[in-house]
C-alpha cells in the first residue's frame, strides 16, 4: 500500500474514469475525497467501500465544479491534498453555429477552469511538503479535433497546455503535473452523447458506435476505466517522478494516425 498517509481528491469520481481512479488510489491506502453527482445511496456505498479497501477515511463532496466559489469551499474542507486528479468533465454535441452559449460556458468552466482553481489551491501544500501529483484527465481531443465538439476540444487542448505550464512552474519542487489522454472509454459520458450524435449526423446507434466512435480507434476496442486508472496510479509512484509535463495518450492508436 504505497499511498498510505496520502490524501487524494478525485473530481468527478462518482462515475466512470474518476471512480476507477478513486478505487485504484484507495486500494493503495490513500484517503480519498470523492466528488461528483449521483444517487445519494450509491455514493454512500462507494464511500464506505473505499474506506474498507484503504483503511483510511473517505469523504464525499457534491461541489459543483462549474462554480469557482464551490471549488474554494471544497478545497477548504478537503484540507491538504497530496494527489489531485482533475477529472470531472462533460460533453455536448452540436455544430458550433448552433452551440448553446450556456453549454459553451459550462464545458469551459468544468473541463478547463475547474482544474485551474483546484490546482492553484492545492499547490502551496504540495510545494511545502516537497511532494505532489497533479493528474489531469485530458482526452485524445487535447491533440486532435472532431466535428460538433468545439468547446470540448478547446477545453481539452487548453488543459494540455495548462498541464505543461504548471509542470514547468513546479519542476524543482517534487510535484509532477501530467495529463492522460484517453481515446473512447466506455462510460456514461460516451453513452450519453450517442443520441445527440445520431441526431447531428443522421445515424443509427450502431453506426455511431462503429462508424463514428470506434472508427477513430485503430484497435476497434473501447479503452477501459481500469486501464486509465492504472496509468494514473503509476504516475503516483516514485518511479514516475521524472514524468512531468507529459500528455500520455491511451487511445488505441487514434492519434498515431
Ligand atoms: P462520466 O460521465 O462517467 O463521469 C463524469 C463525472 O463528473 C461524474 O462523476 C459526474 O458526476 C461528474 N460531474 C459532472 N458535472 C460535474 C460538475 N459540474 N461538478 C462536479 N462533478 C461533475 O464521464 P467519464 O467518461 O468518466 O469522464 C471523465 C473524464 O474523462 C472527463 O474529463 C472526460 O472528458 C474525460 N474523457 C472521457 C473519455 C471517454 O471516452 N469516456 C475519453 C477521453 C476523456
mmCIF file of C-alpha atoms and ligand atoms in Angstrom:
data_model
loop_
_atom_site.group_PDB
_atom_site.id
_atom_site.type_symbol
_atom_site.label_atom_id
_atom_site.label_comp_id
_atom_site.label_asym_id
_atom_site.label_seq_id
_atom_site.Cartn_x
_atom_site.Cartn_y
_atom_site.Cartn_z
ATOM 1 C CA UNK A 1 0.000 0.000 0.000
ATOM 2 C CA UNK A 2 2.384 2.698 -1.241
ATOM 3 C CA UNK A 3 -0.103 5.556 -0.806
ATOM 4 C CA UNK A 4 -0.730 5.108 2.942
ATOM 5 C CA UNK A 5 -0.804 8.552 4.549
ATOM 6 C CA UNK A 6 -1.567 10.373 1.286
ATOM 7 C CA UNK A 7 -4.703 12.446 0.757
ATOM 8 C CA UNK A 8 -6.255 12.328 -2.690
ATOM 9 C CA UNK A 9 -9.007 14.350 -4.330
ATOM 10 C CA UNK A 10 -10.536 12.914 -7.478
ATOM 11 C CA UNK A 11 -13.026 15.253 -9.113
ATOM 12 C CA UNK A 12 -15.908 13.646 -10.964
ATOM 13 C CA UNK A 13 -15.397 10.358 -9.151
ATOM 14 C CA UNK A 14 -18.965 9.164 -8.699
ATOM 15 C CA UNK A 15 -18.813 7.528 -12.116
ATOM 16 C CA UNK A 16 -16.620 6.325 -14.967
ATOM 17 C CA UNK A 17 -12.877 7.074 -15.077
ATOM 18 C CA UNK A 18 -12.863 9.095 -11.848
ATOM 19 C CA UNK A 19 -14.492 6.291 -9.869
ATOM 20 C CA UNK A 20 -11.942 3.795 -11.192
ATOM 21 C CA UNK A 21 -9.121 6.187 -10.195
ATOM 22 C CA UNK A 22 -10.605 6.621 -6.707
ATOM 23 C CA UNK A 23 -10.791 2.836 -6.297
ATOM 24 C CA UNK A 24 -7.206 2.373 -7.517
ATOM 25 C CA UNK A 25 -5.864 5.026 -5.093
ATOM 26 C CA UNK A 26 -7.858 3.588 -2.172
ATOM 27 C CA UNK A 27 -6.543 0.098 -2.944
ATOM 28 C CA UNK A 28 -3.057 1.518 -2.264
ATOM 29 C CA UNK A 29 -4.146 3.065 1.033
ATOM 30 C CA UNK A 30 -4.907 6.688 0.062
ATOM 31 C CA UNK A 31 -7.577 8.663 1.918
ATOM 32 C CA UNK A 32 -9.853 9.725 -0.925
ATOM 33 C CA UNK A 33 -12.214 12.661 -1.307
ATOM 34 C CA UNK A 34 -14.901 11.757 -3.811
ATOM 35 C CA UNK A 35 -16.729 14.417 -5.818
ATOM 36 C CA UNK A 36 -19.496 14.448 -8.385
ATOM 37 C CA UNK A 37 -23.212 13.958 -8.674
ATOM 38 C CA UNK A 38 -25.459 10.927 -8.477
ATOM 39 C CA UNK A 39 -27.719 8.812 -6.313
ATOM 40 C CA UNK A 40 -27.007 9.515 -2.619
ATOM 41 C CA UNK A 41 -27.286 5.862 -1.546
ATOM 42 C CA UNK A 42 -24.983 4.658 -4.326
ATOM 43 C CA UNK A 43 -22.398 7.332 -3.481
ATOM 44 C CA UNK A 44 -22.520 6.431 0.213
ATOM 45 C CA UNK A 45 -21.965 2.769 -0.688
ATOM 46 C CA UNK A 46 -18.914 3.747 -2.775
ATOM 47 C CA UNK A 47 -17.570 5.921 0.062
ATOM 48 C CA UNK A 48 -17.861 3.041 2.539
ATOM 49 C CA UNK A 49 -16.280 0.617 0.063
ATOM 50 C CA UNK A 50 -13.277 2.975 -0.312
ATOM 51 C CA UNK A 51 -12.831 3.217 3.461
ATOM 52 C CA UNK A 52 -12.882 -0.554 3.733
ATOM 53 C CA UNK A 53 -10.288 -1.018 0.972
ATOM 54 C CA UNK A 54 -7.959 1.780 2.050
ATOM 55 C CA UNK A 55 -8.298 1.557 5.819
ATOM 56 C CA UNK A 56 -8.325 5.383 5.674
ATOM 57 C CA UNK A 57 -11.169 7.895 5.855
ATOM 58 C CA UNK A 58 -13.055 8.525 2.600
ATOM 59 C CA UNK A 59 -15.153 11.644 2.186
ATOM 60 C CA UNK A 60 -17.597 12.929 -0.406
ATOM 61 C CA UNK A 61 -18.345 16.424 -1.686
ATOM 62 C CA UNK A 62 -21.148 17.313 -4.076
ATOM 63 C CA UNK A 63 -19.440 20.594 -5.046
ATOM 64 C CA UNK A 64 -20.479 21.862 -8.473
ATOM 65 C CA UNK A 65 -17.116 22.433 -10.143
ATOM 66 C CA UNK A 66 -18.514 24.806 -12.741
ATOM 67 C CA UNK A 67 -18.502 27.376 -9.898
ATOM 68 C CA UNK A 68 -15.256 28.866 -8.546
ATOM 69 C CA UNK A 69 -16.838 29.614 -5.139
ATOM 70 C CA UNK A 70 -17.934 25.977 -4.765
ATOM 71 C CA UNK A 71 -14.406 24.819 -5.625
ATOM 72 C CA UNK A 72 -12.935 27.138 -2.995
ATOM 73 C CA UNK A 73 -15.302 25.681 -0.377
ATOM 74 C CA UNK A 74 -14.446 22.121 -1.474
ATOM 75 C CA UNK A 75 -10.702 22.750 -1.234
ATOM 76 C CA UNK A 76 -11.006 24.424 2.168
ATOM 77 C CA UNK A 77 -12.999 21.442 3.501
ATOM 78 C CA UNK A 78 -10.722 18.845 1.857
ATOM 79 C CA UNK A 79 -7.582 20.138 3.592
ATOM 80 C CA UNK A 80 -4.085 19.415 2.293
ATOM 81 C CA UNK A 81 -4.192 17.298 -0.849
ATOM 82 C CA UNK A 82 -1.197 15.243 -1.998
ATOM 83 C CA UNK A 83 -2.753 13.735 -5.122
ATOM 84 C CA UNK A 84 -5.132 15.806 -7.221
ATOM 85 C CA UNK A 85 -6.892 14.145 -10.128
ATOM 86 C CA UNK A 86 -8.762 16.748 -12.169
ATOM 87 C CA UNK A 87 -11.181 14.500 -13.943
ATOM 88 C CA UNK A 88 -14.733 15.944 -13.843
ATOM 89 C CA UNK A 89 -15.909 16.648 -17.344
ATOM 90 C CA UNK A 90 -18.956 16.979 -19.524
ATOM 91 C CA UNK A 91 -19.748 16.852 -23.209
ATOM 92 C CA UNK A 92 -22.367 18.337 -25.518
ATOM 93 C CA UNK A 93 -22.526 17.646 -29.228
ATOM 94 C CA UNK A 94 -23.704 20.315 -31.713
ATOM 95 C CA UNK A 95 -22.327 22.342 -34.640
ATOM 96 C CA UNK A 96 -20.544 25.499 -33.463
ATOM 97 C CA UNK A 97 -23.044 27.901 -35.053
ATOM 98 C CA UNK A 98 -25.871 26.186 -33.172
ATOM 99 C CA UNK A 99 -23.946 25.507 -29.955
ATOM 100 C CA UNK A 100 -25.946 26.701 -26.920
ATOM 101 C CA UNK A 101 -23.958 29.581 -25.390
ATOM 102 C CA UNK A 102 -24.617 28.448 -21.823
ATOM 103 C CA UNK A 103 -23.295 24.958 -22.680
ATOM 104 C CA UNK A 104 -20.059 26.504 -24.026
ATOM 105 C CA UNK A 105 -19.622 28.339 -20.708
ATOM 106 C CA UNK A 106 -20.327 25.206 -18.636
ATOM 107 C CA UNK A 107 -17.948 22.982 -20.617
ATOM 108 C CA UNK A 108 -15.096 25.505 -20.404
ATOM 109 C CA UNK A 109 -15.798 26.027 -16.688
ATOM 110 C CA UNK A 110 -15.858 22.317 -15.821
ATOM 111 C CA UNK A 111 -13.351 20.823 -18.278
ATOM 112 C CA UNK A 112 -10.766 23.624 -18.042
ATOM 113 C CA UNK A 113 -11.244 26.343 -15.403
ATOM 114 C CA UNK A 114 -12.051 23.884 -12.578
ATOM 115 C CA UNK A 115 -8.554 22.393 -12.911
ATOM 116 C CA UNK A 116 -7.035 25.875 -12.609
ATOM 117 C CA UNK A 117 -8.941 26.517 -9.385
ATOM 118 C CA UNK A 118 -8.241 23.145 -7.720
ATOM 119 C CA UNK A 119 -4.585 23.252 -8.781
ATOM 120 C CA UNK A 120 -3.923 26.800 -7.601
ATOM 121 C CA UNK A 121 -5.451 25.919 -4.226
ATOM 122 C CA UNK A 122 -3.717 22.527 -3.815
ATOM 123 C CA UNK A 123 -0.200 23.505 -4.917
ATOM 124 C CA UNK A 124 1.014 25.525 -1.907
ATOM 125 C CA UNK A 125 0.753 22.498 0.445
ATOM 126 C CA UNK A 126 2.288 20.149 -2.157
ATOM 127 C CA UNK A 127 5.238 22.517 -2.642
ATOM 128 C CA UNK A 128 5.720 22.931 1.099
ATOM 129 C CA UNK A 129 5.791 19.136 1.560
ATOM 130 C CA UNK A 130 8.064 18.671 -1.463
ATOM 131 C CA UNK A 131 5.785 16.006 -2.927
ATOM 132 C CA UNK A 132 2.638 16.126 -5.007
ATOM 133 C CA UNK A 133 0.881 14.698 -8.010
ATOM 134 C CA UNK A 134 -1.493 16.574 -10.289
ATOM 135 C CA UNK A 135 -3.064 14.363 -12.928
ATOM 136 C CA UNK A 136 -5.476 15.879 -15.409
ATOM 137 C CA UNK A 137 -7.828 13.728 -17.440
ATOM 138 C CA UNK A 138 -7.483 15.316 -20.869
ATOM 139 C CA UNK A 139 -8.514 13.375 -23.979
ATOM 140 C CA UNK A 140 -7.417 12.443 -27.487
ATOM 141 C CA UNK A 141 -9.313 15.679 -28.136
ATOM 142 C CA UNK A 142 -6.400 17.506 -26.459
ATOM 143 C CA UNK A 143 -4.384 16.607 -29.568
ATOM 144 C CA UNK A 144 -6.885 16.304 -32.425
ATOM 145 C CA UNK A 145 -10.409 17.546 -33.103
ATOM 146 C CA UNK A 146 -13.737 16.042 -34.086
ATOM 147 C CA UNK A 147 -16.655 17.984 -35.550
ATOM 148 C CA UNK A 148 -19.506 19.194 -33.312
ATOM 149 C CA UNK A 149 -17.387 19.272 -30.139
ATOM 150 C CA UNK A 150 -15.823 22.756 -30.345
ATOM 151 C CA UNK A 151 -15.870 23.678 -26.627
ATOM 152 C CA UNK A 152 -14.780 20.195 -25.513
ATOM 153 C CA UNK A 153 -11.865 20.221 -27.973
ATOM 154 C CA UNK A 154 -10.948 23.787 -26.961
ATOM 155 C CA UNK A 155 -11.067 22.901 -23.251
ATOM 156 C CA UNK A 156 -9.040 19.702 -23.700
ATOM 157 C CA UNK A 157 -6.372 21.439 -25.811
ATOM 158 C CA UNK A 158 -6.395 24.045 -23.025
ATOM 159 C CA UNK A 159 -5.893 21.531 -20.227
ATOM 160 C CA UNK A 160 -2.910 20.044 -22.104
ATOM 161 C CA UNK A 161 -1.311 23.489 -22.284
ATOM 162 C CA UNK A 162 -2.178 24.217 -18.655
ATOM 163 C CA UNK A 163 -0.507 20.926 -17.672
ATOM 164 C CA UNK A 164 2.741 21.905 -19.400
ATOM 165 C CA UNK A 165 2.804 25.399 -17.880
ATOM 166 C CA UNK A 166 2.226 24.186 -14.307
ATOM 167 C CA UNK A 167 4.744 21.346 -14.768
ATOM 168 C CA UNK A 168 7.420 23.916 -15.631
ATOM 169 C CA UNK A 169 6.485 26.084 -12.665
ATOM 170 C CA UNK A 170 6.748 23.128 -10.252
ATOM 171 C CA UNK A 171 9.631 21.230 -11.885
ATOM 172 C CA UNK A 172 12.079 21.552 -8.981
ATOM 173 C CA UNK A 173 9.521 21.172 -6.197
ATOM 174 C CA UNK A 174 8.846 17.416 -6.059
ATOM 175 C CA UNK A 175 5.446 17.929 -7.661
ATOM 176 C CA UNK A 176 4.681 16.373 -11.038
ATOM 177 C CA UNK A 177 1.900 17.539 -13.319
ATOM 178 C CA UNK A 178 0.718 15.392 -16.198
ATOM 179 C CA UNK A 179 -2.318 14.674 -18.280
ATOM 180 C CA UNK A 180 -3.710 11.397 -19.522
ATOM 181 C CA UNK A 181 -5.399 11.456 -22.893
ATOM 182 C CA UNK A 182 -7.730 8.532 -23.376
ATOM 183 C CA UNK A 183 -9.470 7.724 -26.618
ATOM 184 C CA UNK A 184 -13.036 6.488 -26.302
ATOM 185 C CA UNK A 185 -13.617 4.893 -22.912
ATOM 186 C CA UNK A 186 -16.931 3.147 -22.339
ATOM 187 C CA UNK A 187 -18.538 5.357 -19.638
ATOM 188 C CA UNK A 188 -21.849 7.230 -19.225
ATOM 189 C CA UNK A 189 -20.200 10.311 -20.838
ATOM 190 C CA UNK A 190 -19.777 8.401 -24.094
ATOM 191 C CA UNK A 191 -23.077 6.564 -23.894
ATOM 192 C CA UNK A 192 -24.965 9.852 -23.331
ATOM 193 C CA UNK A 193 -23.572 11.548 -26.449
ATOM 194 C CA UNK A 194 -24.813 8.798 -28.753
ATOM 195 C CA UNK A 195 -28.385 10.193 -29.111
ATOM 196 C CA UNK A 196 -27.127 13.720 -29.990
ATOM 197 C CA UNK A 197 -24.586 12.359 -32.471
ATOM 198 C CA UNK A 198 -27.347 10.231 -34.048
ATOM 199 C CA UNK A 199 -29.384 13.425 -34.467
ATOM 200 C CA UNK A 200 -26.492 15.665 -35.599
ATOM 201 C CA UNK A 201 -25.254 13.192 -38.216
ATOM 202 C CA UNK A 202 -28.491 11.321 -39.054
ATOM 203 C CA UNK A 203 -27.111 7.923 -37.999
ATOM 204 C CA UNK A 204 -28.336 4.861 -36.108
ATOM 205 C CA UNK A 205 -26.934 3.897 -32.684
ATOM 206 C CA UNK A 206 -24.840 1.101 -34.214
ATOM 207 C CA UNK A 207 -23.484 3.465 -36.888
ATOM 208 C CA UNK A 208 -22.456 5.996 -34.221
ATOM 209 C CA UNK A 209 -20.699 3.285 -32.171
ATOM 210 C CA UNK A 210 -18.853 1.655 -35.071
ATOM 211 C CA UNK A 211 -18.529 4.377 -37.738
ATOM 212 C CA UNK A 212 -18.062 7.476 -35.526
ATOM 213 C CA UNK A 213 -16.611 6.379 -32.182
ATOM 214 C CA UNK A 214 -14.576 3.261 -32.890
ATOM 215 C CA UNK A 215 -13.747 4.369 -36.436
ATOM 216 C CA UNK A 216 -11.169 6.711 -34.890
ATOM 217 C CA UNK A 217 -9.675 3.986 -32.730
ATOM 218 C CA UNK A 218 -7.475 1.549 -34.705
ATOM 219 C CA UNK A 219 -7.743 -1.159 -32.016
ATOM 220 C CA UNK A 220 -11.558 -1.121 -32.543
ATOM 221 C CA UNK A 221 -11.925 -1.502 -28.788
ATOM 222 C CA UNK A 222 -13.043 0.927 -26.137
ATOM 223 C CA UNK A 223 -10.367 1.816 -23.562
ATOM 224 C CA UNK A 224 -11.385 0.581 -20.091
ATOM 225 C CA UNK A 225 -11.669 2.760 -16.995
ATOM 226 C CA UNK A 226 -9.317 0.401 -15.147
ATOM 227 C CA UNK A 227 -6.603 0.902 -17.774
ATOM 228 C CA UNK A 228 -6.767 4.677 -17.293
ATOM 229 C CA UNK A 229 -6.747 4.282 -13.500
ATOM 230 C CA UNK A 230 -3.676 2.018 -13.668
ATOM 231 C CA UNK A 231 -1.757 4.720 -15.542
ATOM 232 C CA UNK A 232 -2.849 7.387 -13.035
ATOM 233 C CA UNK A 233 -1.668 5.121 -10.218
ATOM 234 C CA UNK A 234 1.702 4.622 -11.899
ATOM 235 C CA UNK A 235 2.144 8.410 -12.085
ATOM 236 C CA UNK A 236 1.865 8.480 -8.267
ATOM 237 C CA UNK A 237 4.861 6.149 -7.861
ATOM 238 C CA UNK A 238 8.375 7.390 -7.129
ATOM 239 C CA UNK A 239 9.479 5.646 -10.344
ATOM 240 C CA UNK A 240 7.357 8.222 -12.210
ATOM 241 C CA UNK A 241 8.970 11.262 -10.593
ATOM 242 C CA UNK A 242 10.742 12.250 -13.837
ATOM 243 C CA UNK A 243 7.492 12.213 -15.808
ATOM 244 C CA UNK A 244 6.184 15.762 -15.702
ATOM 245 C CA UNK A 245 4.536 17.999 -18.277
ATOM 246 C CA UNK A 246 3.632 14.917 -20.304
ATOM 247 C CA UNK A 247 0.475 14.269 -22.262
ATOM 248 C CA UNK A 248 0.148 10.495 -22.077
ATOM 249 C CA UNK A 249 -2.059 9.013 -24.768
ATOM 250 C CA UNK A 250 -4.090 5.878 -24.129
ATOM 251 C CA UNK A 251 -6.205 5.891 -27.231
ATOM 252 C CA UNK A 252 -5.832 2.583 -29.070
ATOM 253 C CA UNK A 253 -3.638 4.296 -31.670
ATOM 254 C CA UNK A 254 -6.131 7.080 -32.518
ATOM 255 C CA UNK A 255 -3.647 9.959 -32.503
ATOM 256 C CA UNK A 256 -0.939 7.903 -34.225
ATOM 257 C CA UNK A 257 -2.878 8.345 -37.478
HETATM 258 P P1 LIG B 1 -18.723 10.256 -16.550
HETATM 259 O O1 LIG B 1 -19.890 10.997 -17.110
HETATM 260 O O2 LIG B 1 -18.822 8.798 -16.290
HETATM 261 O O3 LIG B 1 -18.214 10.967 -15.214
HETATM 262 C C1 LIG B 1 -18.180 12.353 -15.091
HETATM 263 C C2 LIG B 1 -18.060 12.684 -13.631
HETATM 264 O O4 LIG B 1 -18.049 14.108 -13.493
HETATM 265 C C3 LIG B 1 -19.223 12.179 -12.783
HETATM 266 O O5 LIG B 1 -18.751 11.793 -11.510
HETATM 267 C C4 LIG B 1 -20.113 13.413 -12.676
HETATM 268 O O6 LIG B 1 -20.987 13.395 -11.550
HETATM 269 C C5 LIG B 1 -19.053 14.472 -12.553
HETATM 270 N N1 LIG B 1 -19.535 15.819 -12.846
HETATM 271 C C6 LIG B 1 -20.295 16.213 -13.901
HETATM 272 N N2 LIG B 1 -20.570 17.524 -13.805
HETATM 273 C C7 LIG B 1 -19.965 17.955 -12.672
HETATM 274 C C8 LIG B 1 -19.889 19.206 -12.013
HETATM 275 N N3 LIG B 1 -20.492 20.302 -12.511
HETATM 276 N N4 LIG B 1 -19.212 19.298 -10.845
HETATM 277 C C9 LIG B 1 -18.607 18.186 -10.309
HETATM 278 N N5 LIG B 1 -18.638 16.968 -10.894
HETATM 279 C C10 LIG B 1 -19.319 16.867 -12.055
HETATM 280 O O7 LIG B 1 -17.548 10.570 -17.560
HETATM 281 P P2 LIG B 1 -16.122 9.911 -17.865
HETATM 282 O O8 LIG B 1 -16.188 9.373 -19.239
HETATM 283 O O9 LIG B 1 -15.661 9.049 -16.760
HETATM 284 O O10 LIG B 1 -15.254 11.240 -17.966
HETATM 285 C C11 LIG B 1 -14.309 11.607 -17.012
HETATM 286 C C12 LIG B 1 -13.282 12.495 -17.691
HETATM 287 O O11 LIG B 1 -12.651 11.748 -18.741
HETATM 288 C C13 LIG B 1 -13.842 13.750 -18.357
HETATM 289 O O12 LIG B 1 -12.971 14.840 -18.144
HETATM 290 C C14 LIG B 1 -13.869 13.365 -19.827
HETATM 291 O O13 LIG B 1 -13.808 14.487 -20.663
HETATM 292 C C15 LIG B 1 -12.628 12.519 -19.911
HETATM 293 N N6 LIG B 1 -12.584 11.623 -21.060
HETATM 294 C C16 LIG B 1 -13.531 10.671 -21.254
HETATM 295 C C17 LIG B 1 -13.435 9.849 -22.354
HETATM 296 C C18 LIG B 1 -14.448 8.784 -22.632
HETATM 297 O O14 LIG B 1 -14.429 8.243 -23.734
HETATM 298 N N7 LIG B 1 -15.318 8.451 -21.698
HETATM 299 C C19 LIG B 1 -12.385 9.995 -23.262
HETATM 300 C C20 LIG B 1 -11.433 10.963 -23.036
HETATM 301 C C21 LIG B 1 -11.540 11.777 -21.926
#
